[in-house]
Amino acid sequence: MGDFHLKKTKKMKFFFFLSFILIKLSSQDDITFCPASGTSSCVVANHWVNRYEYYSPFLHVISIYPNGGPLSGGTEIEITGSGIRDFGSLMKCKFGENVIVQGKLRTKFGQSFNPFNNDIMICESPSWLNSTVVTVEISLTGETYTSDGVTFTYYESPTIEKIIPTSGSTKGGVLTVTGSGFLESENVTTMDFDYKCLFSSIVSQNGSSQVPISITTTATVLQSRETTSVLECNYPEVNFIGNVKVSISLNGKDFEESSIIFTYEDFWHIPATNGKPPSSRLFHTFTLVDQTPRKILMFGGFDGRFRNDLHSFYLDVMSDFYPSSTSYDNIWTDVSDTNFTTGEWPGVRAQHATAWINGFLYVFGGVSNFLGSSLSNIYKLDTNSMSWSKIVASGTAPSPRSQHSMSAVIPIQSIFIFGGRSYEECGYGSKRLCFVSKRDSFFFNTTKEVWSQAEAPEDIDATNVTKPLPTKGHSAVTIEESVWIFGGESISKKGETILTNSLFKFNSRERKWYEITPNNYPDALPQKREAHTATLLNSRFICLFGGRGSTGALNDLWLFDTVSLVWSSISPTWSPSPRFSHVAAAITSNSLLIWGGMNGNGKMLDDLYELIVPA
C-alpha cells in the first residue's frame, strides 16, 4: 500500500519528524486518500468530516498473535505492523488468496479510548480455508493489500479425556491433562504455540449461580502422539471451595469446549471478603447472630489498647457456590459509630465472654487493664435495634473474672458461665493478691435477668464431687441442654501453671457435672492446651483448633464425636498458622470461621479462614 496524501482547506503546512508526514488544509469536507506518488487514482471517504489529512509511512504486517487457531475460525488476531491508521469500516484483512474479513484498529488501552494507536489492527479468522497455512494481509481501504507473507496456521481443536488429580487444595498445585491433539512445536514449525489451561465457572444442575472465575495458567506438553497427548499446568490458588471447568488452548486465546470438572475441596481456605476488617487483636469475642441478615458480631479485645469497638461480619447466604466479590455477603462493617449502634455501651475490655440468645448479645466480665482487677458487669445488645443497655440483675452473681466461658442454653432460656480467673486474695491464710483460677458456675436467666448458682446446692462446696479443675482459657460448647468443657489452664497451690486436656459435661437440668472418658483413651487425645477454640458442627461434633500448649502456639485440628465419644485427628493439606487467643464461630452445620489471635512469635493477627468438614 502506498502512502496517502490528505487535503483540507486553509493554506497551512506542517512538517513532521522523519519528513514522511505532511498535513495540508483544503476546502473539501471530504477526505481524499491518494496512493503513493506515481499513481493517479484516489479513494474518497466522506464519512469523516473536519479531519486532518496526512502522509503515512508504507503499510506493513510485521507479526500476528496468535499465528494459529482452530479450524472453526473465530480467533481474534492482533496484527502488529506499521502505517496502520483508523479508516473505520474500510479496513480489511485478507486470509489466503481471496477471503476478506472486517478489520479494526485496536482502540483500547485499559478502559480508555485511544484514537492514536498506529501499530495494532484486529481481525477475526474465518473458518478453515482448505489450506493448513494461509497468509494474512491487510488493507486500510479494502483495495490495495500488503504482501508481507506473514502466515496463520489452522489446527484441529484439542480434546481432554481426563485430568489427574480431579480435586485438590485451594492453595493450588500441579495438574496433568491427558487427551488428543496437543501439537508440539517441533512437528508444526509454522506456528508459535502458547499452551494454557483455563479454570472457569460452571452452572450447577439446579441452576445455582456461581461467582465468575476465569484464570489461565501456563502449560507444557509432556507427550504428543497420534492417539494420546499429555500436558501439565498448575491449577491456581483460589479463595473458595467448589467445582470449576478445565479447558486447554494451544494458542493462548482459543479454549476448547470442555465438560471436565476439577474440584477444590480443602478443609481450609481463605474466603473472599469485602469491607475493612478490624485491627489485629486477641482476647476478643466472635458470636454468631442467627437472624436475618445472618452475621457475626466481633466485640472488644486487645490490639495494643483495650477496645470496646463492635464489628459486624455479614455472612454469605451460600446460594452461590462460593462468596461473591461483588455482593454484600462476607463484608466487614464497623458498627461502633452511633449512626449504627446506640444506648449505654460497655467499657473497653478484653478476655471477656459473649453469648447470643433470643435476639440479644450478652457481654460479661473481662479486664480493662493489665493491672489485675477484673470486671463483673453484664450488658446486652438488642441485635435488631442495635441498642446497648446495662443490665441491673438480681440474684447471686459471679465474682469479677476474665477468661471464663459463656454459653447460651436455649432450652432453659439461660446463659451458663463457668470458671475464669480473678485477681483476689491468694487464700490459704495469705492476704496477698494474686491471680486465682475459678471452678464455680452460674446461670443467668435472660427472661427474668436473675443470677443463680448453676450446681445443685449440695455440690457447690463439696470436695468429693466430680467437676473440672479451677480453669481459665478453656472452651465451652452447648448441645441441647448440656455444656461441654474442654481443656484450659489452672494454677497450682505453688503457683505453677497446669494445662489440661480433660473433657467434662454439665447437664443444666440435672445441674450436675460428668467427666467424659473418650472410648479411644489414651491412644488418641489432643495435647493439653488453653486459649484454643471449640465449635459445634452437625449438632454432634466438637471441632477443636489451635491454642497454646506446652510447646507454644498450636494449629492442630481435632473432632470429638459426642455420640461415640471418640477423638479424631484431622490432617488437612495445609492449615492456618499456629495461634492462640483467636476466635471461631460456626456458620453452617459443617463449616466455621476463625479470625485473629496471636502467633508463636507474639504477633497479633487479623486473618480470616474458613474450615469446611465433609459431612
Coordinates of C-alpha atoms in Angstrom, one line a residue:
M1 CA 0.0 0.0 0.0
G2 CA 1.3 3.4 -0.8
D3 CA 1.4 6.4 1.4
F4 CA -1.6 8.6 1.5
H5 CA -2.0 12.4 0.9
L6 CA -4.8 14.0 2.8
K7 CA -6.1 17.5 2.0
K8 CA -8.3 20.2 3.6
T9 CA -8.9 24.0 3.2
K10 CA -6.7 26.8 4.7
K11 CA -3.2 27.0 3.3
M12 CA -1.1 25.6 6.1
K13 CA 1.7 23.1 6.1
F14 CA 3.0 21.0 9.0
F15 CA 6.3 19.2 8.8
F16 CA 6.5 16.0 10.9
F17 CA 9.7 14.4 12.0
L18 CA 11.3 12.0 9.5
S19 CA 9.7 14.0 6.7
F20 CA 7.1 11.4 5.8
I21 CA 4.0 13.2 7.3
L22 CA 2.7 16.4 5.6
I23 CA -0.5 18.0 6.6
K24 CA -2.4 20.3 4.3
L25 CA -5.7 22.1 4.7
S26 CA -8.1 22.2 1.7
S27 CA -11.6 23.4 1.0
Q28 CA -13.1 19.9 1.0
D29 CA -15.2 18.5 3.8
D30 CA -14.5 15.0 2.5
I31 CA -11.2 13.3 3.0
T32 CA -9.3 12.2 -0.1
F33 CA -6.9 9.3 0.3
C34 CA -4.4 9.3 -2.6
P35 CA -2.0 6.4 -3.1
A36 CA 1.8 6.9 -3.3
S37 CA 3.2 9.2 -5.9
G38 CA 3.3 7.9 -9.5
T39 CA -0.4 6.8 -9.4
S40 CA -3.4 8.9 -10.3
S41 CA -6.5 7.2 -8.7
C42 CA -7.9 8.3 -5.3
V43 CA -10.4 6.8 -2.9
V44 CA -12.8 9.3 -1.3
A45 CA -14.2 8.7 2.2
N46 CA -16.9 11.1 3.1
H47 CA -17.7 9.5 6.5
W48 CA -15.0 11.7 8.2
V49 CA -15.5 15.4 8.4
N50 CA -13.2 18.2 9.6
R51 CA -10.1 15.9 10.0
Y52 CA -6.6 16.5 9.1
E53 CA -5.2 14.6 6.1
Y54 CA -1.6 13.4 6.1
Y55 CA 1.0 11.3 4.6
S56 CA 1.7 8.0 6.4
P57 CA 4.5 5.5 6.0
F58 CA 4.2 2.4 3.9
L59 CA 1.7 -0.2 5.3
H60 CA 3.3 -3.4 6.5
V61 CA 2.5 -6.5 8.6
I62 CA 5.3 -7.4 11.0
S63 CA 3.8 -10.1 13.1
I64 CA 0.4 -11.6 14.2
Y65 CA -0.7 -13.0 17.6
P66 CA -1.7 -15.7 17.8
N67 CA -0.4 -17.0 14.5
G68 CA -2.6 -20.2 14.7
G69 CA -6.1 -21.1 15.6
P70 CA -8.8 -23.8 15.3
L71 CA -10.4 -24.9 12.1
S72 CA -13.7 -23.4 13.2
G73 CA -12.3 -19.9 13.0
G74 CA -13.2 -17.1 15.3
T75 CA -9.7 -16.4 16.6
E76 CA -9.2 -12.7 17.4
I77 CA -5.8 -11.9 15.8
E78 CA -3.7 -8.9 16.8
I79 CA -1.8 -7.7 13.8
T80 CA 1.3 -5.7 14.6
G81 CA 2.7 -3.5 11.8
S82 CA 3.5 0.0 10.5
G83 CA 1.4 2.6 8.8
I84 CA -1.8 1.5 10.4
R85 CA -4.5 4.2 10.8
D86 CA -8.2 4.2 11.7
F87 CA -10.1 4.1 8.4
G88 CA -13.2 2.7 10.1
S89 CA -15.2 0.1 8.0
L90 CA -12.8 0.4 5.1
M91 CA -10.2 -1.6 7.0
K92 CA -9.9 -5.2 5.8
C93 CA -7.9 -8.4 6.4
K94 CA -7.3 -11.0 3.7
F95 CA -6.7 -14.7 4.6
G96 CA -5.2 -16.7 1.7
E97 CA -5.9 -15.6 -1.8
N98 CA -9.4 -14.1 -1.5
V99 CA -11.2 -14.4 1.9
I100 CA -11.8 -10.9 3.1
V101 CA -12.9 -10.1 6.7
Q102 CA -13.5 -6.9 8.5
G103 CA -10.6 -5.3 10.3
K104 CA -10.5 -2.6 13.0
L105 CA -8.0 -0.5 14.9
R106 CA -7.2 -1.7 18.5
T107 CA -8.6 1.3 20.4
K108 CA -8.5 0.2 24.0
F109 CA -5.6 0.5 26.4
G110 CA -7.1 -0.5 29.7
Q111 CA -10.5 1.2 29.7
S112 CA -9.6 4.4 27.8
F113 CA -10.3 5.1 24.2
N114 CA -7.1 5.8 22.3
P115 CA -7.5 7.1 18.7
F116 CA -3.8 7.4 18.2
N117 CA -2.8 3.8 18.0
N118 CA -0.9 3.2 14.9
D119 CA 0.6 -0.3 15.2
I120 CA -2.1 -2.8 16.1
M121 CA -5.0 -4.0 13.9
I122 CA -7.6 -6.6 14.9
C123 CA -9.4 -9.1 12.8
E124 CA -11.1 -12.5 13.3
S125 CA -10.0 -15.6 11.5
P126 CA -12.6 -17.2 9.1
S127 CA -13.3 -20.9 9.3
W128 CA -10.9 -23.3 7.6
L129 CA -9.9 -22.4 4.1
N130 CA -8.9 -25.8 2.8
S131 CA -5.3 -25.0 3.5
T132 CA -3.5 -25.5 6.8
V133 CA -1.3 -22.5 6.4
V134 CA -2.5 -19.2 4.9
T135 CA -1.1 -15.7 4.5
V136 CA -2.7 -12.7 6.4
E137 CA -2.5 -9.3 4.7
I138 CA -4.2 -6.1 5.5
S139 CA -5.6 -3.0 3.8
L140 CA -6.8 0.3 5.1
T141 CA -9.2 0.9 2.2
G142 CA -10.1 -2.6 1.1
E143 CA -8.4 -2.2 -2.3
T144 CA -4.7 -2.5 -2.0
Y145 CA -3.3 -5.1 0.4
T146 CA 0.1 -5.7 1.9
S147 CA 2.3 -8.5 0.6
D148 CA 4.5 -9.4 3.6
G149 CA 3.7 -13.1 3.7
V150 CA 3.0 -13.5 7.4
T151 CA 1.1 -16.8 7.9
F152 CA -1.6 -18.2 10.1
T153 CA -1.9 -21.9 10.8
Y154 CA -5.1 -23.8 11.2
Y155 CA -5.4 -26.9 13.6
E156 CA -8.0 -29.2 14.9
S157 CA -9.2 -28.3 18.4
P158 CA -7.6 -30.5 21.1
T159 CA -9.8 -32.6 23.4
I160 CA -9.4 -33.5 27.1
E161 CA -10.1 -37.1 28.2
K162 CA -9.1 -36.9 31.9
I163 CA -7.2 -34.9 34.5
I164 CA -5.1 -36.0 37.4
P165 CA -5.9 -35.2 40.1
T166 CA -9.6 -34.5 39.9
S167 CA -9.6 -32.5 43.1
G168 CA -7.1 -30.5 45.1
S169 CA -6.1 -27.8 47.6
T170 CA -7.2 -24.2 47.4
K171 CA -3.5 -23.4 47.6
G172 CA -3.0 -24.7 44.1
G173 CA -0.9 -27.5 42.7
V174 CA 0.1 -29.4 39.5
L175 CA -2.5 -30.8 37.1
T176 CA -1.8 -33.4 34.4
V177 CA -4.1 -33.3 31.4
T178 CA -4.5 -36.3 29.0
G179 CA -6.2 -36.1 25.7
S180 CA -5.5 -35.7 22.0
G181 CA -4.4 -33.0 19.6
F182 CA -1.8 -31.3 21.8
L183 CA 0.5 -30.4 18.9
E184 CA 4.2 -29.9 19.5
S185 CA 6.3 -27.1 18.1
E186 CA 8.9 -29.5 16.6
N187 CA 6.2 -31.0 14.5
V188 CA 4.5 -27.8 13.4
T189 CA 7.1 -25.1 12.6
T190 CA 4.7 -22.5 11.1
M191 CA 3.0 -21.7 14.4
D192 CA 4.2 -20.3 17.8
F193 CA 2.4 -22.4 20.4
D194 CA 1.2 -20.7 23.6
Y195 CA -0.2 -23.6 25.7
K196 CA -2.5 -22.6 28.5
C197 CA -5.1 -24.2 30.9
L198 CA -8.3 -22.3 31.8
F199 CA -10.2 -22.7 35.0
S200 CA -13.6 -21.2 34.6
S201 CA -17.1 -21.0 36.2
I202 CA -19.8 -23.7 35.8
V203 CA -23.5 -23.7 36.5
S204 CA -24.9 -26.4 38.7
Q205 CA -27.7 -28.7 37.7
N206 CA -30.2 -26.9 39.9
G207 CA -29.3 -23.6 38.2
S208 CA -27.5 -22.0 41.1
S209 CA -25.3 -19.2 40.1
Q210 CA -21.5 -19.2 40.5
V211 CA -19.3 -16.3 41.1
P212 CA -17.4 -15.6 37.8
I213 CA -13.9 -17.1 37.6
S214 CA -11.6 -17.2 34.7
I215 CA -8.0 -17.9 35.5
T216 CA -5.4 -19.1 33.0
T217 CA -2.1 -20.8 33.8
T218 CA 0.8 -21.7 31.5
A219 CA 1.0 -25.3 30.3
T220 CA 3.8 -27.6 29.0
V221 CA 3.3 -30.5 26.6
L222 CA 4.9 -33.6 28.1
Q223 CA 3.9 -36.1 25.3
S224 CA 2.3 -35.7 21.9
R225 CA 1.3 -38.8 19.9
E226 CA -1.4 -39.7 17.4
T227 CA -3.6 -41.3 20.0
T228 CA -2.5 -39.8 23.3
S229 CA -1.3 -36.3 24.3
V230 CA -0.3 -35.2 27.8
L231 CA 0.3 -31.7 29.1
E232 CA 1.0 -30.3 32.6
C233 CA -0.2 -27.0 34.1
N234 CA -0.8 -25.5 37.6
Y235 CA -4.3 -25.2 39.0
P236 CA -4.4 -21.8 40.6
E237 CA -4.7 -20.8 44.2
V238 CA -8.4 -19.7 44.9
N239 CA -10.5 -18.4 47.8
F240 CA -13.4 -20.8 47.6
I241 CA -14.4 -24.5 47.8
G242 CA -16.2 -25.9 44.8
N243 CA -16.1 -27.0 41.2
V244 CA -14.5 -25.4 38.1
K245 CA -14.4 -26.3 34.5
V246 CA -11.0 -27.1 32.9
S247 CA -10.2 -26.2 29.3
I248 CA -6.9 -26.0 27.3
S249 CA -5.6 -23.8 24.5
L250 CA -2.8 -24.3 22.0
N251 CA -2.6 -20.6 21.0
G252 CA -3.3 -18.9 24.4
K253 CA -6.6 -17.5 23.2
D254 CA -9.0 -20.2 22.0
F255 CA -10.1 -22.8 24.5
E256 CA -12.0 -25.9 23.5
E257 CA -15.4 -26.6 25.0
S258 CA -14.9 -29.0 27.9
S259 CA -17.0 -30.9 30.4
I260 CA -14.0 -31.8 32.6
I261 CA -14.5 -30.7 36.2
F262 CA -11.9 -30.0 38.8
T263 CA -13.0 -29.7 42.5
Y264 CA -11.4 -27.6 45.1
E265 CA -12.1 -29.4 48.4
D266 CA -9.7 -28.4 51.0
F267 CA -10.7 -28.4 54.7
W268 CA -9.3 -24.9 55.0
H269 CA -9.5 -21.9 52.6
I270 CA -9.3 -18.2 52.8
P271 CA -12.7 -16.8 51.9
A272 CA -13.2 -13.7 49.8
T273 CA -14.3 -10.7 51.9
N274 CA -15.3 -7.1 51.4
G275 CA -15.0 -4.1 53.7
K276 CA -12.3 -3.1 56.2
P277 CA -11.5 -5.8 58.7
P278 CA -10.9 -5.0 62.4
S279 CA -7.4 -4.3 63.6
S280 CA -5.2 -7.3 64.6
R281 CA -6.0 -8.4 68.1
L282 CA -6.5 -11.1 70.6
F283 CA -8.8 -11.7 73.7
H284 CA -11.9 -10.6 71.6
T285 CA -15.2 -12.4 71.0
F286 CA -16.8 -13.6 67.8
T287 CA -20.5 -14.5 68.1
L288 CA -23.0 -15.8 65.5
V289 CA -26.2 -13.8 65.3
D290 CA -28.6 -16.3 63.7
Q291 CA -31.2 -13.9 62.4
T292 CA -31.7 -12.1 59.1
P293 CA -29.3 -10.9 57.9
R294 CA -27.0 -13.5 59.4
K295 CA -23.9 -12.1 60.8
I296 CA -21.1 -12.5 63.3
L297 CA -20.5 -9.8 65.8
M298 CA -17.0 -9.2 67.0
F299 CA -16.6 -7.2 70.2
G300 CA -13.7 -5.7 72.1
G301 CA -10.3 -7.3 72.7
F302 CA -6.7 -6.0 72.8
D303 CA -4.8 -4.7 69.8
G304 CA -2.2 -2.7 71.8
R305 CA -5.0 -0.9 73.5
F306 CA -8.1 -2.3 75.2
R307 CA -11.1 -2.0 72.9
N308 CA -14.9 -1.8 73.0
D309 CA -15.5 -1.5 69.3
L310 CA -18.1 -3.6 67.5
H311 CA -17.7 -5.1 64.1
S312 CA -20.3 -6.9 62.1
F313 CA -19.3 -9.6 59.6
Y314 CA -22.2 -10.2 57.3
L315 CA -22.2 -13.8 56.1
D316 CA -22.6 -15.2 52.6
V317 CA -26.1 -16.7 52.1
M318 CA -24.4 -19.7 50.5
S319 CA -26.8 -19.6 47.5
D320 CA -23.7 -19.2 45.3
F321 CA -21.0 -21.8 45.1
Y322 CA -18.7 -19.5 47.0
P323 CA -18.7 -16.0 48.2
S324 CA -19.2 -13.3 45.7
S325 CA -16.7 -10.4 45.4
T326 CA -19.5 -8.2 44.1
S327 CA -22.2 -9.0 46.6
Y328 CA -22.7 -7.6 50.1
D329 CA -22.0 -11.0 51.6
N330 CA -18.9 -11.7 53.6
I331 CA -18.5 -8.0 54.3
W332 CA -16.9 -6.4 57.4
T333 CA -18.7 -3.3 58.8
D334 CA -17.6 -1.2 61.8
V335 CA -20.8 -0.6 63.6
S336 CA -19.2 1.2 66.6
D337 CA -20.4 4.6 65.3
T338 CA -23.6 6.0 66.9
N339 CA -25.1 6.0 63.4
F340 CA -25.2 2.2 63.7
T341 CA -25.4 1.5 67.4
T342 CA -27.0 3.4 70.3
G343 CA -27.5 3.1 74.1
E344 CA -25.2 2.6 77.1
W345 CA -22.0 0.9 75.7
P346 CA -19.9 -1.5 77.7
G347 CA -16.5 0.0 78.6
V348 CA -13.2 -1.2 77.0
R349 CA -12.4 -4.8 77.8
A350 CA -10.5 -8.0 76.8
Q351 CA -10.7 -11.6 78.0
H352 CA -14.5 -11.2 78.4
A353 CA -17.1 -13.6 77.1
T354 CA -20.3 -13.2 75.0
A355 CA -23.4 -15.3 74.1
W356 CA -26.4 -14.6 71.8
I357 CA -29.9 -15.8 72.7
N358 CA -33.4 -14.6 71.7
G359 CA -32.2 -11.6 69.7
F360 CA -29.7 -10.3 72.3
L361 CA -26.0 -10.4 72.6
Y362 CA -24.8 -10.6 76.2
V363 CA -21.4 -9.4 77.4
F364 CA -20.0 -10.3 80.8
G365 CA -16.7 -9.8 82.6
G366 CA -13.2 -9.3 81.3
V367 CA -10.4 -6.9 82.1
S368 CA -10.0 -3.2 81.2
N369 CA -6.3 -3.1 82.0
F370 CA -3.5 -5.5 82.9
L371 CA -3.1 -4.3 86.5
G372 CA -5.1 -7.2 87.8
S373 CA -8.7 -6.2 88.6
S374 CA -11.5 -7.9 86.6
L375 CA -15.0 -6.8 85.6
S376 CA -18.3 -8.2 86.8
N377 CA -20.9 -6.1 84.9
I378 CA -23.2 -7.5 82.3
Y379 CA -24.6 -5.8 79.2
K380 CA -26.9 -6.7 76.4
L381 CA -27.2 -5.6 72.8
D382 CA -30.5 -5.8 71.0
T383 CA -29.3 -7.1 67.7
N384 CA -32.5 -5.9 65.9
S385 CA -32.4 -2.3 67.0
M386 CA -28.6 -2.3 67.7
S387 CA -29.1 -0.7 71.1
W388 CA -26.9 -1.4 74.1
S389 CA -28.1 -1.4 77.7
K390 CA -26.5 -2.2 81.1
I391 CA -28.4 -4.9 83.0
V392 CA -29.1 -4.4 86.7
A393 CA -29.5 -8.0 87.6
S394 CA -30.6 -9.6 90.9
G395 CA -29.6 -12.9 92.5
T396 CA -26.3 -14.5 93.2
A397 CA -23.9 -13.1 90.7
P398 CA -20.4 -14.3 89.7
S399 CA -17.4 -12.5 91.2
P400 CA -15.4 -10.4 88.8
R401 CA -13.5 -12.5 86.3
S402 CA -11.9 -12.9 82.9
Q403 CA -11.0 -15.8 80.5
H404 CA -14.2 -17.6 81.5
S405 CA -16.7 -19.3 79.2
M406 CA -20.2 -18.1 78.5
S407 CA -22.7 -20.4 76.7
A408 CA -26.4 -20.0 75.6
V409 CA -28.6 -22.8 76.9
I410 CA -31.7 -22.3 74.9
P411 CA -34.0 -25.0 76.5
I412 CA -33.9 -23.1 79.8
Q413 CA -33.5 -19.6 78.3
S414 CA -30.3 -19.1 80.3
I415 CA -26.6 -18.4 79.9
F416 CA -24.1 -20.7 81.6
I417 CA -20.9 -19.2 82.9
F418 CA -18.0 -21.4 84.1
G419 CA -14.5 -20.8 85.5
G420 CA -12.2 -18.0 84.6
R421 CA -9.6 -16.1 86.5
S422 CA -9.9 -13.3 89.1
Y423 CA -7.4 -11.1 91.0
E424 CA -8.1 -11.7 94.6
E425 CA -6.6 -12.9 97.9
C426 CA -4.4 -15.9 97.2
G427 CA -6.1 -17.8 100.1
Y428 CA -4.6 -20.3 102.4
G429 CA -4.3 -17.6 105.1
S430 CA -2.5 -15.2 102.8
K431 CA -3.8 -11.6 102.3
R432 CA -1.5 -11.2 99.2
L433 CA -3.4 -10.6 95.9
C434 CA -2.7 -13.0 93.1
F435 CA -4.5 -14.5 90.0
V436 CA -6.8 -17.2 91.1
S437 CA -8.5 -19.6 88.7
K438 CA -12.2 -20.4 89.3
R439 CA -14.3 -23.6 89.1
D440 CA -17.7 -22.2 90.0
S441 CA -20.6 -22.0 87.6
F442 CA -23.6 -19.7 87.2
F443 CA -26.8 -19.3 85.3
F444 CA -28.2 -16.0 84.1
N445 CA -31.8 -16.3 83.3
T446 CA -32.3 -14.0 80.3
T447 CA -36.1 -13.7 80.7
K448 CA -36.0 -12.7 84.4
E449 CA -32.5 -11.2 84.4
V450 CA -31.6 -13.1 87.5
W451 CA -28.3 -14.8 88.5
S452 CA -28.1 -18.1 90.3
Q453 CA -25.5 -20.7 91.0
A454 CA -25.7 -23.5 88.5
E455 CA -24.7 -26.5 90.5
A456 CA -27.0 -28.3 92.8
P457 CA -26.7 -26.7 96.3
E458 CA -25.3 -29.9 97.8
D459 CA -22.5 -29.9 95.2
I460 CA -21.3 -26.3 95.3
D461 CA -18.8 -26.6 98.1
A462 CA -18.5 -30.4 98.1
T463 CA -14.9 -31.7 97.7
N464 CA -15.9 -35.2 96.6
V465 CA -17.9 -34.2 93.6
T466 CA -16.6 -34.7 90.0
K467 CA -16.1 -31.3 88.3
P468 CA -13.4 -29.5 86.3
L469 CA -10.3 -28.1 87.9
P470 CA -10.3 -24.3 88.6
T471 CA -9.8 -23.3 85.0
K472 CA -9.3 -20.3 82.7
G473 CA -8.8 -20.3 78.9
H474 CA -10.9 -23.4 78.4
S475 CA -13.6 -23.8 75.7
A476 CA -17.3 -24.4 76.0
V477 CA -19.9 -25.9 73.5
T478 CA -23.6 -26.3 74.1
I479 CA -25.5 -29.3 72.8
E480 CA -29.2 -29.1 73.7
E481 CA -29.3 -28.7 77.5
S482 CA -25.7 -29.7 78.2
V483 CA -22.5 -27.7 78.1
W484 CA -19.2 -29.5 77.2
I485 CA -16.0 -28.0 78.7
F486 CA -12.6 -28.9 77.3
G487 CA -9.0 -28.1 78.4
G488 CA -7.8 -24.8 79.9
E489 CA -5.1 -23.7 82.3
S490 CA -5.1 -23.9 86.1
I491 CA -2.7 -22.6 88.7
S492 CA -1.4 -25.0 91.4
K493 CA -1.1 -24.1 95.1
K494 CA 2.6 -23.5 94.4
G495 CA 1.7 -21.0 91.6
E496 CA 2.7 -23.4 88.8
T497 CA 0.8 -23.4 85.5
I498 CA -1.2 -26.6 84.8
L499 CA -2.5 -27.3 81.3
T500 CA -5.3 -29.9 80.8
N501 CA -7.0 -31.8 78.1
S502 CA -9.8 -33.1 80.2
L503 CA -13.4 -33.1 79.0
F504 CA -16.5 -32.5 81.2
K505 CA -20.2 -32.2 80.5
F506 CA -22.6 -30.1 82.6
N507 CA -26.2 -31.1 82.4
S508 CA -28.2 -28.0 83.1
R509 CA -31.4 -29.7 84.0
E510 CA -29.8 -32.1 86.5
R511 CA -27.3 -29.4 87.5
K512 CA -24.5 -31.9 87.6
W513 CA -21.1 -32.4 86.2
Y514 CA -19.9 -35.6 84.3
E515 CA -16.4 -36.3 83.4
I516 CA -16.1 -37.8 79.9
T517 CA -13.6 -40.5 79.2
P518 CA -13.1 -41.0 75.4
N519 CA -13.6 -44.5 74.1
N520 CA -10.2 -44.3 72.4
Y521 CA -8.4 -43.0 75.5
P522 CA -5.4 -42.8 75.9
D523 CA -4.5 -43.7 72.3
A524 CA -5.7 -40.6 70.6
L525 CA -6.1 -37.4 72.6
P526 CA -5.4 -33.7 71.8
Q527 CA -2.5 -32.4 73.7
K528 CA -3.1 -30.2 76.8
R529 CA -3.9 -26.6 75.9
E530 CA -5.6 -23.3 76.7
A531 CA -6.7 -20.3 74.7
H532 CA -8.0 -22.6 71.9
T533 CA -11.4 -22.7 70.2
A534 CA -14.0 -25.4 70.2
T535 CA -17.0 -25.2 67.8
L536 CA -20.1 -27.4 67.4
L537 CA -20.7 -28.9 63.9
N538 CA -23.6 -31.0 62.7
S539 CA -25.1 -30.8 66.3
R540 CA -22.8 -33.6 67.3
F541 CA -19.1 -32.9 66.7
I542 CA -16.8 -30.6 68.7
C543 CA -14.2 -29.1 66.4
L544 CA -11.0 -28.2 68.2
F545 CA -8.4 -25.9 66.7
G546 CA -5.2 -24.3 67.9
G547 CA -4.4 -22.8 71.3
R548 CA -1.4 -22.6 73.5
G549 CA 0.2 -25.9 74.6
S550 CA 3.4 -26.8 76.4
T551 CA 5.4 -26.3 73.2
G552 CA 3.8 -22.9 72.3
A553 CA 1.2 -22.0 69.7
L554 CA -0.7 -24.8 68.0
N555 CA -2.6 -25.3 64.8
D556 CA -3.8 -28.9 65.0
L557 CA -7.3 -29.9 64.2
W558 CA -9.5 -32.4 66.1
L559 CA -13.1 -33.7 66.1
F560 CA -14.8 -35.2 69.1
D561 CA -17.9 -37.2 68.4
T562 CA -20.2 -36.6 71.3
V563 CA -22.2 -39.8 70.4
S564 CA -19.4 -42.4 70.0
L565 CA -17.2 -40.5 72.4
V566 CA -14.2 -40.7 70.1
W567 CA -11.5 -38.2 69.3
S568 CA -10.2 -38.0 65.7
S569 CA -7.2 -36.0 64.5
I570 CA -7.7 -34.3 61.1
S571 CA -4.7 -33.7 58.8
P572 CA -5.6 -31.1 56.1
T573 CA -3.2 -30.5 53.2
W574 CA -2.5 -27.1 54.8
S575 CA -3.6 -25.2 57.9
P576 CA -3.7 -21.6 59.2
S577 CA -0.5 -20.6 61.1
P578 CA -0.3 -21.7 64.8
R579 CA -2.1 -19.3 67.1
F580 CA -3.9 -18.9 70.4
S581 CA -6.5 -16.5 71.9
H582 CA -8.2 -16.4 68.5
V583 CA -11.9 -16.8 67.9
A584 CA -14.2 -19.1 66.0
A585 CA -17.9 -19.4 65.1
A586 CA -19.9 -22.0 63.1
I587 CA -21.6 -20.6 60.1
T588 CA -23.2 -23.7 58.7
S589 CA -23.7 -27.2 60.0
N590 CA -20.3 -28.3 58.7
S591 CA -18.3 -25.1 58.4
L592 CA -16.8 -22.5 60.7
L593 CA -14.7 -19.3 60.6
I594 CA -11.6 -18.5 62.7
W595 CA -10.1 -15.0 63.0
G596 CA -7.2 -13.3 64.6
G597 CA -5.3 -14.2 67.7
M598 CA -1.6 -14.3 68.4
N599 CA 1.1 -16.4 66.8
G600 CA 4.0 -18.1 68.4
N601 CA 6.3 -15.1 67.8
G602 CA 4.0 -12.7 69.7
K603 CA 2.5 -11.1 66.6
M604 CA -1.2 -10.2 66.7
L605 CA -3.2 -11.5 63.7
D606 CA -6.1 -10.2 61.6
D607 CA -6.5 -13.1 59.1
L608 CA -9.7 -15.0 58.4
Y609 CA -10.0 -18.7 57.5
E610 CA -13.0 -20.9 56.7
L611 CA -13.0 -24.6 57.6
I612 CA -15.3 -27.0 55.8
V613 CA -15.6 -30.5 57.3
P614 CA -17.1 -33.1 54.9
A615 CA -20.4 -34.4 56.1

